[in-house]
Amino acid sequence: MKYIFQRMKRFCGFVTGFVFFLSGIVKLLDPVGAGLVMDGYFDFLHLGFMAPASKFFGVAFALAETIIGTGLITGVWRKTVALSAIILQGFFTLLTLLLVIFNPEMDCGCFGEAIHLTHWETFVKNIILICLLLIYYIPQKHLGETKRRKYISFSIVTASVIMFMVYSWAYMPLVEFTDYKPGLSLKTGNS
């Protein structure tokens, strides 16, 4: 029974880690799109004075999401990573609840400019993720120990993600999800 419980906890951690990683990496692919999403949130929260830092905050949130996702997938620092994920997901869930209540004309930005979800779809996704994270985290004593090789995997992935982020920030992103793709004629919308 204990083995099944451990496997269920690891499965919940892996699924949420995968969603965090995917969400973060898609935003890191397109820092301009991540900045546009943050700009929308700053407008919604009446924090327009922070607009010049939109791209920075968009990339910082995406990097944090990706690293937390990597930690959940690999299973390193399980208590710390799980608690960080719960706090971040709780924040996103409350923010999404505000979007559901006030229904502004904006995208949630969960997956940057790549995948667009409605406010209700995002809220349901966030509730499911927070439930999975709580199953993973509670009780803490059953999180288990981390094998040393997991730290190596975590370090390699994290270093790769940071290099990828720096490249996307400094040069043309590998993939552009906004309407301003290279080679697109802005006049007609066709390439």
mmCIF file of C-alpha atoms in Angstrom:
data_model
loop_
_atom_site.group_PDB
_atom_site.id
_atom_site.type_symbol
_atom_site.label_atom_id
_atom_site.label_comp_id
_atom_site.label_asym_id
_atom_site.label_seq_id
_atom_site.Cartn_x
_atom_site.Cartn_y
_atom_site.Cartn_z
ATOM 1 C CA MET A 1 0.000 0.000 0.000
ATOM 2 C CA LYS A 2 2.834 2.385 0.882
ATOM 3 C CA TYR A 3 4.428 1.761 -2.531
ATOM 4 C CA ILE A 4 1.179 2.647 -4.348
ATOM 5 C CA PHE A 5 0.830 5.805 -2.244
ATOM 6 C CA GLN A 6 4.431 6.802 -3.094
ATOM 7 C CA ARG A 7 3.818 6.194 -6.821
ATOM 8 C CA MET A 8 0.615 8.254 -6.712
ATOM 9 C CA LYS A 9 2.441 11.142 -5.018
ATOM 10 C CA ARG A 10 5.279 11.017 -7.572
ATOM 11 C CA PHE A 11 2.744 10.893 -10.433
ATOM 12 C CA CYS A 12 1.007 14.030 -9.094
ATOM 13 C CA GLY A 13 4.373 15.773 -8.765
ATOM 14 C CA PHE A 14 5.397 14.742 -12.261
ATOM 15 C CA VAL A 15 2.153 15.899 -13.903
ATOM 16 C CA THR A 16 2.231 19.317 -12.215
ATOM 17 C CA GLY A 17 5.947 19.608 -12.910
ATOM 18 C CA PHE A 18 5.356 18.877 -16.589
ATOM 19 C CA VAL A 19 2.643 21.555 -16.820
ATOM 20 C CA PHE A 20 4.876 24.082 -14.995
ATOM 21 C CA PHE A 21 7.837 23.231 -17.239
ATOM 22 C CA LEU A 22 5.806 23.392 -20.451
ATOM 23 C CA SER A 23 4.160 26.658 -19.434
ATOM 24 C CA GLY A 24 7.487 28.240 -18.526
ATOM 25 C CA ILE A 25 9.469 27.025 -21.525
ATOM 26 C CA VAL A 26 6.821 28.215 -23.995
ATOM 27 C CA LYS A 27 7.046 31.693 -22.457
ATOM 28 C CA LEU A 28 10.857 31.584 -22.486
ATOM 29 C CA LEU A 29 10.713 30.744 -26.198
ATOM 30 C CA ASP A 30 9.078 34.110 -26.771
ATOM 31 C CA PRO A 31 10.138 36.763 -24.238
ATOM 32 C CA VAL A 32 8.270 39.470 -26.171
ATOM 33 C CA GLY A 33 5.030 37.479 -25.869
ATOM 34 C CA ALA A 34 5.703 36.930 -22.141
ATOM 35 C CA GLY A 35 6.160 40.692 -21.809
ATOM 36 C CA LEU A 36 2.868 41.328 -23.605
ATOM 37 C CA VAL A 37 1.076 38.975 -21.213
ATOM 38 C CA MET A 38 2.612 40.748 -18.194
ATOM 39 C CA ASP A 39 1.649 44.081 -19.720
ATOM 40 C CA GLY A 40 -1.954 42.872 -19.840
ATOM 41 C CA TYR A 41 -1.812 41.888 -16.173
ATOM 42 C CA PHE A 42 -0.271 45.233 -15.176
ATOM 43 C CA ASP A 43 -3.092 47.030 -16.994
ATOM 44 C CA PHE A 44 -5.716 44.795 -15.349
ATOM 45 C CA LEU A 45 -4.240 45.391 -11.877
ATOM 46 C CA HIS A 46 -3.876 49.153 -12.541
ATOM 47 C CA LEU A 47 -0.086 48.922 -12.306
ATOM 48 C CA GLY A 48 0.588 50.642 -15.622
ATOM 49 C CA PHE A 49 3.695 52.343 -14.235
ATOM 50 C CA MET A 50 5.374 48.885 -14.271
ATOM 51 C CA ALA A 51 4.860 48.474 -18.037
ATOM 52 C CA PRO A 52 8.535 49.182 -18.888
ATOM 53 C CA ALA A 53 9.501 46.110 -16.830
ATOM 54 C CA SER A 54 6.884 43.802 -18.400
ATOM 55 C CA LYS A 55 9.369 41.765 -20.422
ATOM 56 C CA PHE A 56 11.676 41.329 -17.415
ATOM 57 C CA PHE A 57 8.863 40.185 -15.101
ATOM 58 C CA GLY A 58 7.380 37.929 -17.797
ATOM 59 C CA VAL A 59 10.704 36.162 -18.293
ATOM 60 C CA ALA A 60 11.410 36.017 -14.522
ATOM 61 C CA PHE A 61 8.042 34.345 -13.827
ATOM 62 C CA ALA A 62 8.582 31.960 -16.742
ATOM 63 C CA LEU A 63 12.057 31.044 -15.500
ATOM 64 C CA ALA A 64 10.752 30.437 -11.965
ATOM 65 C CA GLU A 65 7.950 28.270 -13.369
ATOM 66 C CA THR A 66 10.381 26.250 -15.470
ATOM 67 C CA ILE A 67 12.826 25.681 -12.616
ATOM 68 C CA ILE A 68 10.045 24.679 -10.206
ATOM 69 C CA GLY A 69 8.662 22.340 -12.884
ATOM 70 C CA THR A 70 12.109 20.801 -13.342
ATOM 71 C CA GLY A 71 12.366 20.334 -9.584
ATOM 72 C CA LEU A 72 8.968 18.610 -9.447
ATOM 73 C CA ILE A 73 9.813 16.309 -12.361
ATOM 74 C CA THR A 74 13.230 15.305 -11.051
ATOM 75 C CA GLY A 75 12.135 15.203 -7.406
ATOM 76 C CA VAL A 76 14.931 17.347 -5.928
ATOM 77 C CA TRP A 77 14.464 19.311 -2.691
ATOM 78 C CA ARG A 78 10.943 17.898 -2.590
ATOM 79 C CA LYS A 79 9.539 19.831 0.370
ATOM 80 C CA THR A 80 10.942 23.191 -0.718
ATOM 81 C CA VAL A 81 10.031 22.776 -4.380
ATOM 82 C CA ALA A 82 6.530 21.499 -3.571
ATOM 83 C CA LEU A 83 5.881 24.370 -1.170
ATOM 84 C CA SER A 84 7.165 26.889 -3.749
ATOM 85 C CA ALA A 85 4.883 25.332 -6.376
ATOM 86 C CA ILE A 86 1.876 25.492 -4.042
ATOM 87 C CA ILE A 87 2.537 29.163 -3.247
ATOM 88 C CA LEU A 88 3.018 30.062 -6.934
ATOM 89 C CA GLN A 89 -0.012 28.036 -8.022
ATOM 90 C CA GLY A 90 -2.110 29.537 -5.218
ATOM 91 C CA PHE A 91 -1.153 33.018 -6.418
ATOM 92 C CA PHE A 92 -2.045 32.111 -10.025
ATOM 93 C CA THR A 93 -5.349 30.596 -8.898
ATOM 94 C CA LEU A 94 -6.358 33.740 -6.988
ATOM 95 C CA LEU A 95 -5.335 35.907 -9.927
ATOM 96 C CA THR A 96 -7.360 33.725 -12.275
ATOM 97 C CA LEU A 97 -10.356 33.974 -9.942
ATOM 98 C CA LEU A 98 -10.153 37.755 -10.360
ATOM 99 C CA LEU A 99 -10.091 37.264 -14.135
ATOM 100 C CA VAL A 100 -13.192 35.062 -13.920
ATOM 101 C CA ILE A 101 -15.021 37.605 -11.743
ATOM 102 C CA PHE A 102 -14.145 40.747 -13.707
ATOM 103 C CA ASN A 103 -13.770 39.087 -17.147
ATOM 104 C CA PRO A 104 -11.353 41.602 -18.738
ATOM 105 C CA GLU A 105 -10.543 41.474 -22.453
ATOM 106 C CA MET A 106 -7.222 39.686 -22.071
ATOM 107 C CA ASP A 107 -5.692 36.250 -22.250
ATOM 108 C CA CYS A 108 -4.561 34.498 -19.073
ATOM 109 C CA GLY A 109 -1.132 33.872 -20.578
ATOM 110 C CA CYS A 110 -0.698 30.459 -18.941
ATOM 111 C CA PHE A 111 1.115 29.194 -21.992
ATOM 112 C CA GLY A 112 2.293 32.557 -23.280
ATOM 113 C CA GLU A 113 1.093 33.411 -26.736
ATOM 114 C CA ALA A 114 1.248 29.742 -27.851
ATOM 115 C CA ILE A 115 -1.984 28.368 -26.353
ATOM 116 C CA HIS A 116 -4.925 30.564 -25.443
ATOM 117 C CA LEU A 117 -7.357 29.516 -22.704
ATOM 118 C CA THR A 118 -10.504 31.214 -21.486
ATOM 119 C CA HIS A 119 -10.594 32.498 -17.931
ATOM 120 C CA TRP A 120 -12.821 29.584 -16.849
ATOM 121 C CA GLU A 121 -10.564 26.986 -18.515
ATOM 122 C CA THR A 122 -7.577 28.507 -16.768
ATOM 123 C CA PHE A 123 -9.357 28.561 -13.405
ATOM 124 C CA VAL A 124 -10.348 24.886 -13.685
ATOM 125 C CA LYS A 125 -6.781 23.976 -14.756
ATOM 126 C CA ASN A 126 -5.398 25.848 -11.744
ATOM 127 C CA ILE A 127 -7.799 24.141 -9.310
ATOM 128 C CA ILE A 128 -6.792 20.721 -10.679
ATOM 129 C CA LEU A 129 -3.092 21.595 -10.396
ATOM 130 C CA ILE A 130 -3.427 22.877 -6.827
ATOM 131 C CA CYS A 131 -5.236 19.643 -5.860
ATOM 132 C CA LEU A 132 -2.485 17.544 -7.455
ATOM 133 C CA LEU A 133 0.169 19.593 -5.645
ATOM 134 C CA LEU A 134 -1.589 19.120 -2.307
ATOM 135 C CA ILE A 135 -1.769 15.352 -2.891
ATOM 136 C CA TYR A 136 1.956 15.428 -3.677
ATOM 137 C CA TYR A 137 2.879 17.572 -0.659
ATOM 138 C CA ILE A 138 0.633 16.257 2.137
ATOM 139 C CA PRO A 139 1.808 14.498 4.267
ATOM 140 C CA GLN A 140 5.390 15.696 3.916
ATOM 141 C CA LYS A 141 6.937 12.643 5.588
ATOM 142 C CA HIS A 142 5.912 10.487 2.609
ATOM 143 C CA LEU A 143 7.765 12.573 0.006
ATOM 144 C CA GLY A 144 10.733 10.204 0.139
ATOM 145 C CA GLU A 145 14.424 10.768 -0.413
ATOM 146 C CA THR A 146 16.057 12.055 -3.587
ATOM 147 C CA LYS A 147 18.704 10.005 -5.385
ATOM 148 C CA ARG A 148 21.939 11.889 -6.089
ATOM 149 C CA ARG A 149 21.710 11.504 -9.848
ATOM 150 C CA LYS A 150 18.492 13.563 -9.784
ATOM 151 C CA TYR A 151 20.501 16.620 -8.702
ATOM 152 C CA ILE A 152 22.737 16.195 -11.744
ATOM 153 C CA SER A 153 19.697 15.994 -14.047
ATOM 154 C CA PHE A 154 18.178 19.053 -12.381
ATOM 155 C CA SER A 155 21.435 21.023 -12.763
ATOM 156 C CA ILE A 156 21.858 20.133 -16.438
ATOM 157 C CA VAL A 157 18.258 21.031 -17.318
ATOM 158 C CA THR A 158 18.371 24.274 -15.303
ATOM 159 C CA ALA A 159 21.656 25.376 -16.934
ATOM 160 C CA SER A 160 20.229 24.544 -20.376
ATOM 161 C CA VAL A 161 17.037 26.503 -19.674
ATOM 162 C CA ILE A 162 19.029 29.545 -18.509
ATOM 163 C CA MET A 163 21.208 29.458 -21.639
ATOM 164 C CA PHE A 164 18.081 29.068 -23.754
ATOM 165 C CA MET A 165 16.471 32.032 -21.975
ATOM 166 C CA VAL A 166 19.537 34.240 -22.538
ATOM 167 C CA TYR A 167 19.575 33.308 -26.225
ATOM 168 C CA SER A 168 15.854 34.056 -26.656
ATOM 169 C CA TRP A 169 16.235 37.381 -24.849
ATOM 170 C CA ALA A 170 19.310 38.527 -26.774
ATOM 171 C CA TYR A 171 18.530 37.227 -30.253
ATOM 172 C CA MET A 172 15.550 36.424 -32.417
ATOM 173 C CA PRO A 173 13.444 33.837 -30.560
ATOM 174 C CA LEU A 174 13.524 30.336 -32.028
ATOM 175 C CA VAL A 175 9.725 30.376 -32.241
ATOM 176 C CA GLU A 176 7.560 33.488 -32.410
ATOM 177 C CA PHE A 177 3.979 32.961 -31.256
ATOM 178 C CA THR A 178 2.771 36.544 -31.639
ATOM 179 C CA ASP A 179 1.340 38.007 -34.851
ATOM 180 C CA TYR A 180 4.747 39.479 -35.649
ATOM 181 C CA LYS A 181 6.480 36.378 -37.012
ATOM 182 C CA PRO A 182 9.538 36.971 -39.231
ATOM 183 C CA GLY A 183 8.580 37.086 -42.902
ATOM 184 C CA LEU A 184 4.949 37.989 -42.217
ATOM 185 C CA SER A 185 3.544 40.884 -44.155
ATOM 186 C CA LEU A 186 1.891 43.110 -41.566
ATOM 187 C CA LYS A 187 -0.166 44.860 -44.203
ATOM 188 C CA THR A 188 -2.074 41.766 -45.350
ATOM 189 C CA GLY A 189 -1.344 39.294 -42.564
ATOM 190 C CA ASN A 190 0.038 36.787 -45.093
ATOM 191 C CA SER A 191 3.604 35.689 -45.648
#
